[in-house]
Tab-separated table of C-alpha atoms in Angstrom:
chain	number	residue	atom	x	y	z
A	1	MET	CA	-0.028	0.070	-0.136
A	2	ALA	CA	1.194	3.351	-0.860
A	3	ALA	CA	1.984	5.863	1.431
A	4	GLU	CA	-0.244	9.137	0.667
A	5	PHE	CA	1.110	12.472	0.550
A	6	THR	CA	-0.683	15.900	-0.535
A	7	ILE	CA	2.338	18.757	-1.106
A	8	ASP	CA	1.316	22.104	-1.368
A	9	ILE	CA	3.569	23.970	-3.212
A	10	VAL	CA	3.962	27.498	-2.943
A	11	SER	CA	5.438	29.014	-6.320
A	12	ASP	CA	5.370	31.716	-9.299
A	13	VAL	CA	4.704	30.607	-12.889
A	14	VAL	CA	7.927	32.813	-14.003
A	15	CYS	CA	10.205	30.950	-11.015
A	16	PRO	CA	12.293	29.191	-12.954
A	17	TRP	CA	13.565	27.281	-9.456
A	18	CYS	CA	9.926	26.548	-8.668
A	19	ALA	CA	9.668	24.507	-12.710
A	20	ILE	CA	12.980	22.884	-11.457
A	21	GLY	CA	11.986	21.792	-7.893
A	22	PHE	CA	8.747	20.302	-9.266
A	23	ARG	CA	10.268	18.310	-11.931
A	24	GLN	CA	12.546	16.869	-8.908
A	25	LEU	CA	10.117	16.236	-6.715
A	26	GLU	CA	8.493	14.191	-10.050
A	27	LEU	CA	11.931	12.411	-9.987
A	28	ALA	CA	12.272	11.714	-6.691
A	29	ALA	CA	8.288	9.938	-6.418
A	30	GLY	CA	8.983	8.170	-9.772
A	31	SER	CA	12.066	6.470	-8.885
A	32	MET	CA	10.026	5.365	-5.423
A	33	GLY	CA	7.505	3.915	-7.914
A	34	ASP	CA	4.323	2.089	-5.976
A	35	ALA	CA	5.782	3.306	-2.429
A	36	VAL	CA	4.359	6.874	-2.546
A	37	SER	CA	1.252	8.705	-4.193
A	38	ILE	CA	1.307	12.156	-4.335
A	39	GLY	CA	-1.177	14.749	-4.625
A	40	VAL	CA	-0.209	18.344	-5.241
A	41	ARG	CA	-2.196	21.491	-4.874
A	42	TRP	CA	-0.398	24.922	-6.302
A	43	HIS	CA	-0.952	28.502	-4.336
A	44	PRO	CA	0.172	31.985	-5.739
A	45	PHE	CA	3.222	33.357	-5.132
A	46	GLU	CA	4.079	36.814	-7.018
A	47	LEU	CA	7.667	37.722	-7.905
A	48	ALA	CA	6.602	40.789	-9.533
A	49	PRO	CA	3.459	41.940	-8.422
A	50	GLY	CA	3.963	45.367	-9.638
A	51	MET	CA	4.680	44.792	-13.430
A	52	PRO	CA	3.047	46.799	-16.116
A	53	PRO	CA	1.575	44.667	-18.673
A	54	GLU	CA	4.177	45.190	-20.847
A	55	GLY	CA	6.591	43.433	-18.420
A	56	MET	CA	10.001	44.071	-18.201
A	57	ASN	CA	13.360	42.779	-19.812
A	58	ILE	CA	14.935	40.318	-17.676
A	59	ALA	CA	18.485	41.747	-17.231
A	60	ASP	CA	16.789	45.010	-16.317
A	61	TYR	CA	14.090	43.160	-13.379
A	62	MET	CA	17.611	41.261	-12.213
A	63	ARG	CA	19.528	44.309	-11.906
A	64	GLU	CA	16.152	46.541	-10.121
A	65	ARG	CA	15.574	43.739	-7.639
A	66	TYR	CA	18.945	41.843	-7.026
A	67	GLY	CA	21.351	44.167	-8.014
A	68	ALA	CA	22.950	41.679	-10.390
A	69	THR	CA	25.117	42.975	-13.119
A	70	PRO	CA	24.038	41.747	-16.584
A	71	GLU	CA	27.121	39.395	-16.453
A	72	GLN	CA	25.795	37.951	-13.154
A	73	GLY	CA	22.399	37.680	-14.561
A	74	ALA	CA	23.474	35.950	-17.796
A	75	SER	CA	25.562	33.202	-15.441
A	76	SER	CA	22.677	32.637	-13.216
A	77	ARG	CA	20.142	31.936	-16.345
A	78	SER	CA	22.738	29.545	-18.051
A	79	ARG	CA	23.058	27.702	-14.574
A	80	ILE	CA	19.524	27.488	-14.729
A	81	THR	CA	19.464	26.414	-18.512
A	82	ASP	CA	22.004	23.940	-17.956
A	83	ILE	CA	20.110	22.449	-14.649
A	84	GLY	CA	17.059	22.313	-16.548
A	85	ARG	CA	18.581	20.199	-19.532
A	86	SER	CA	19.694	17.712	-17.371
A	87	ILE	CA	16.074	17.075	-15.680
A	88	GLY	CA	14.010	17.372	-18.781
A	89	LEU	CA	13.368	20.964	-18.878
A	90	ASP	CA	14.100	23.653	-21.812
A	91	PHE	CA	14.784	27.003	-20.655
A	92	ARG	CA	15.253	29.461	-23.894
A	93	TYR	CA	16.664	32.900	-22.360
A	94	SER	CA	17.461	35.116	-24.542
A	95	PRO	CA	18.777	38.678	-24.285
A	96	GLU	CA	15.217	39.438	-25.206
A	97	SER	CA	13.428	37.428	-22.524
A	98	ARG	CA	11.302	39.486	-20.443
A	99	MET	CA	9.424	39.146	-16.710
A	100	TYR	CA	5.702	39.403	-16.544
A	101	ASN	CA	3.356	39.988	-13.813
A	102	THR	CA	1.333	36.547	-12.699
A	103	ARG	CA	-2.102	37.862	-11.092
A	104	ALA	CA	-4.269	36.847	-13.881
A	105	ALA	CA	-2.316	33.399	-14.027
A	106	HIS	CA	-2.707	32.693	-10.605
A	107	ARG	CA	-6.474	33.276	-10.809
A	108	LEU	CA	-6.817	30.852	-13.849
A	109	LEU	CA	-4.945	28.411	-11.686
A	110	ALA	CA	-7.141	29.094	-8.967
A	111	TRP	CA	-10.107	27.974	-11.068
A	112	ALA	CA	-8.100	24.901	-12.780
A	113	GLY	CA	-7.419	23.584	-9.308
A	114	LYS	CA	-11.535	23.461	-9.013
A	115	GLN	CA	-11.477	21.437	-12.314
A	116	GLY	CA	-9.161	18.657	-11.339
A	117	GLY	CA	-6.517	20.306	-14.233
A	118	GLN	CA	-4.344	22.507	-11.772
A	119	THR	CA	-0.884	20.681	-12.230
A	120	PRO	CA	-1.437	20.182	-16.281
A	121	LEU	CA	-2.025	24.275	-16.559
A	122	LYS	CA	0.694	24.798	-14.355
A	123	LEU	CA	3.255	23.041	-16.594
A	124	ALA	CA	1.414	24.422	-19.654
A	125	LEU	CA	2.128	27.729	-18.327
A	126	PHE	CA	5.924	26.919	-17.498
A	127	ASP	CA	6.214	25.752	-20.526
A	128	ALA	CA	4.560	29.048	-22.162
A	129	PHE	CA	6.941	31.524	-20.459
A	130	PHE	CA	10.136	29.509	-20.185
A	131	ARG	CA	10.412	27.728	-23.692
A	132	GLN	CA	7.980	29.396	-25.719
A	133	GLN	CA	9.158	32.758	-23.634
A	134	ARG	CA	5.601	34.127	-24.053
A	135	ASN	CA	3.727	36.811	-22.052
A	136	VAL	CA	1.958	34.661	-19.383
A	137	SER	CA	0.184	37.772	-18.503
A	138	ASP	CA	-1.664	38.119	-21.858
A	139	ARG	CA	-5.043	36.713	-22.299
A	140	ALA	CA	-4.684	34.932	-25.555
A	141	VAL	CA	-1.564	33.262	-23.588
A	142	LEU	CA	-3.506	32.046	-20.787
A	143	LEU	CA	-6.137	30.650	-22.545
A	144	ASP	CA	-3.633	28.606	-24.967
A	145	ALA	CA	-2.334	27.040	-21.896
A	146	ALA	CA	-5.607	26.318	-20.592
A	147	GLU	CA	-6.605	24.698	-23.775
A	148	ALA	CA	-3.251	23.043	-24.089
A	149	ALA	CA	-3.530	21.520	-20.812
A	150	GLY	CA	-7.224	19.916	-21.655
A	151	LEU	CA	-9.079	22.409	-20.154
A	152	SER	CA	-11.933	24.456	-21.450
A	153	ARG	CA	-11.115	27.508	-23.246
A	154	GLU	CA	-14.362	29.004	-22.943
A	155	SER	CA	-14.704	28.425	-19.076
A	156	ALA	CA	-11.368	29.458	-18.505
A	157	ALA	CA	-12.070	32.830	-20.085
A	158	ALA	CA	-15.117	32.963	-18.057
A	159	ALA	CA	-12.940	32.453	-14.933
A	160	LEU	CA	-10.364	35.122	-15.690
A	161	ASP	CA	-13.413	37.628	-15.539
A	162	ASP	CA	-14.973	36.250	-12.185
A	163	ARG	CA	-13.730	38.285	-9.320
A	164	ASP	CA	-14.271	35.287	-7.039
A	165	TYR	CA	-10.964	33.798	-8.147
A	166	GLU	CA	-9.452	37.651	-7.793
A	167	ARG	CA	-10.513	37.324	-4.303
A	168	GLN	CA	-9.161	33.634	-3.896
A	169	VAL	CA	-5.789	34.785	-4.650
A	170	ASP	CA	-5.765	37.740	-2.620
A	171	ALA	CA	-6.723	35.430	0.200
A	172	GLU	CA	-3.998	32.976	-0.373
A	173	LEU	CA	-1.366	35.757	-0.930
A	174	ALA	CA	-2.055	36.726	2.698
A	175	TYR	CA	-2.116	33.337	3.876
A	176	TRP	CA	1.398	32.509	2.435
A	177	GLN	CA	2.420	35.768	3.869
A	178	ASP	CA	1.142	34.972	7.043
A	179	GLN	CA	3.356	31.702	7.145
A	180	ASN	CA	6.432	33.645	6.526
A	181	ILE	CA	6.982	32.327	2.754
A	182	THR	CA	9.012	34.819	1.625
A	183	GLY	CA	10.739	33.213	-1.695
A	184	VAL	CA	9.639	30.329	-3.755
A	185	PRO	CA	9.243	27.584	-4.401
A	186	ALA	CA	8.198	26.536	-0.686
A	187	PHE	CA	6.543	22.398	-0.298
A	188	LEU	CA	4.559	21.867	2.430
A	189	ILE	CA	4.361	18.021	3.181
A	190	ASN	CA	0.820	16.715	4.579
A	191	GLY	CA	0.541	20.221	6.106
A	192	LYS	CA	3.198	19.825	8.561
A	193	TYR	CA	6.743	19.717	7.017
A	194	MET	CA	7.805	22.733	5.518
A	195	VAL	CA	10.664	22.468	2.734
A	196	PRO	CA	11.842	24.970	1.152
A	197	GLY	CA	13.394	25.936	-2.495
A	198	ALA	CA	14.414	23.316	-5.083
A	199	GLN	CA	15.745	19.831	-3.682
A	200	ASP	CA	17.550	17.666	-5.712
A	201	PRO	CA	15.559	13.801	-6.296
A	202	GLU	CA	18.198	12.065	-3.482
A	203	THR	CA	17.218	14.855	-1.022
A	204	TRP	CA	13.159	14.409	-1.648
A	205	VAL	CA	13.543	10.722	-1.542
A	206	ARG	CA	14.950	11.006	2.121
A	207	LEU	CA	13.042	13.464	2.830
A	208	LEU	CA	9.543	11.312	1.935
A	209	ASN	CA	10.952	8.189	3.540
A	210	ARG	CA	11.686	10.665	7.150
A	211	VAL	CA	8.042	11.626	6.835
A	212	ILE	CA	6.706	8.130	6.101
A	213	GLU	CA	8.600	6.914	9.171
A	214	LYS	CA	7.796	9.531	11.652
A	215	GLU	CA	3.803	9.274	10.492
A	216	GLY	CA	4.215	5.569	10.235
A	217	LEU	CA	2.807	5.658	6.457
A	218	ALA	CA	4.436	2.622	5.637
A	219	ALA	CA	2.280	-0.658	4.896
């Protein structure tokens, strides 16, 4: 009998370490085979909440937010690209890459969570931003991602106009801020164990086995 886990992931769709961290969790779970069953719930975090609709060149963003020089930013993105390639992720940064506001994307993810399609949508949004280099604040891009995730384009359009999802995102952002989440990704295992950052698959296996032992989840 598999040990069952619910993992809440606080993340942003423009955060490369969030994509990497989830992929490494997937690899860990795959290596454990039938020993574990993992359900994921995604929660919002905004890296650039004040970003205008047209976004900002990523080098300018890195300089303003982190004080990174162009060379430092380029080196960081090269490292991310290499790590991504090693685990099957395709980051296609260029000098023209931009950062975007993600509030609308989080509204759509809140809706997708009620359709049973949250993870497929999250992965489609990662793909749109990191591989396709598209503007994930743009309505058409969001609807394309919903369609790519197997969700109804028409229902997704209605969800983007539904103020209830805006209120849900506001409430979740406030909640996780109260939980002292100041960086992402952040993973919460079974509502008890917080794991910050993108952990490698071997670390995930150790962590999950530790929880299995501590909680008596093994068959």
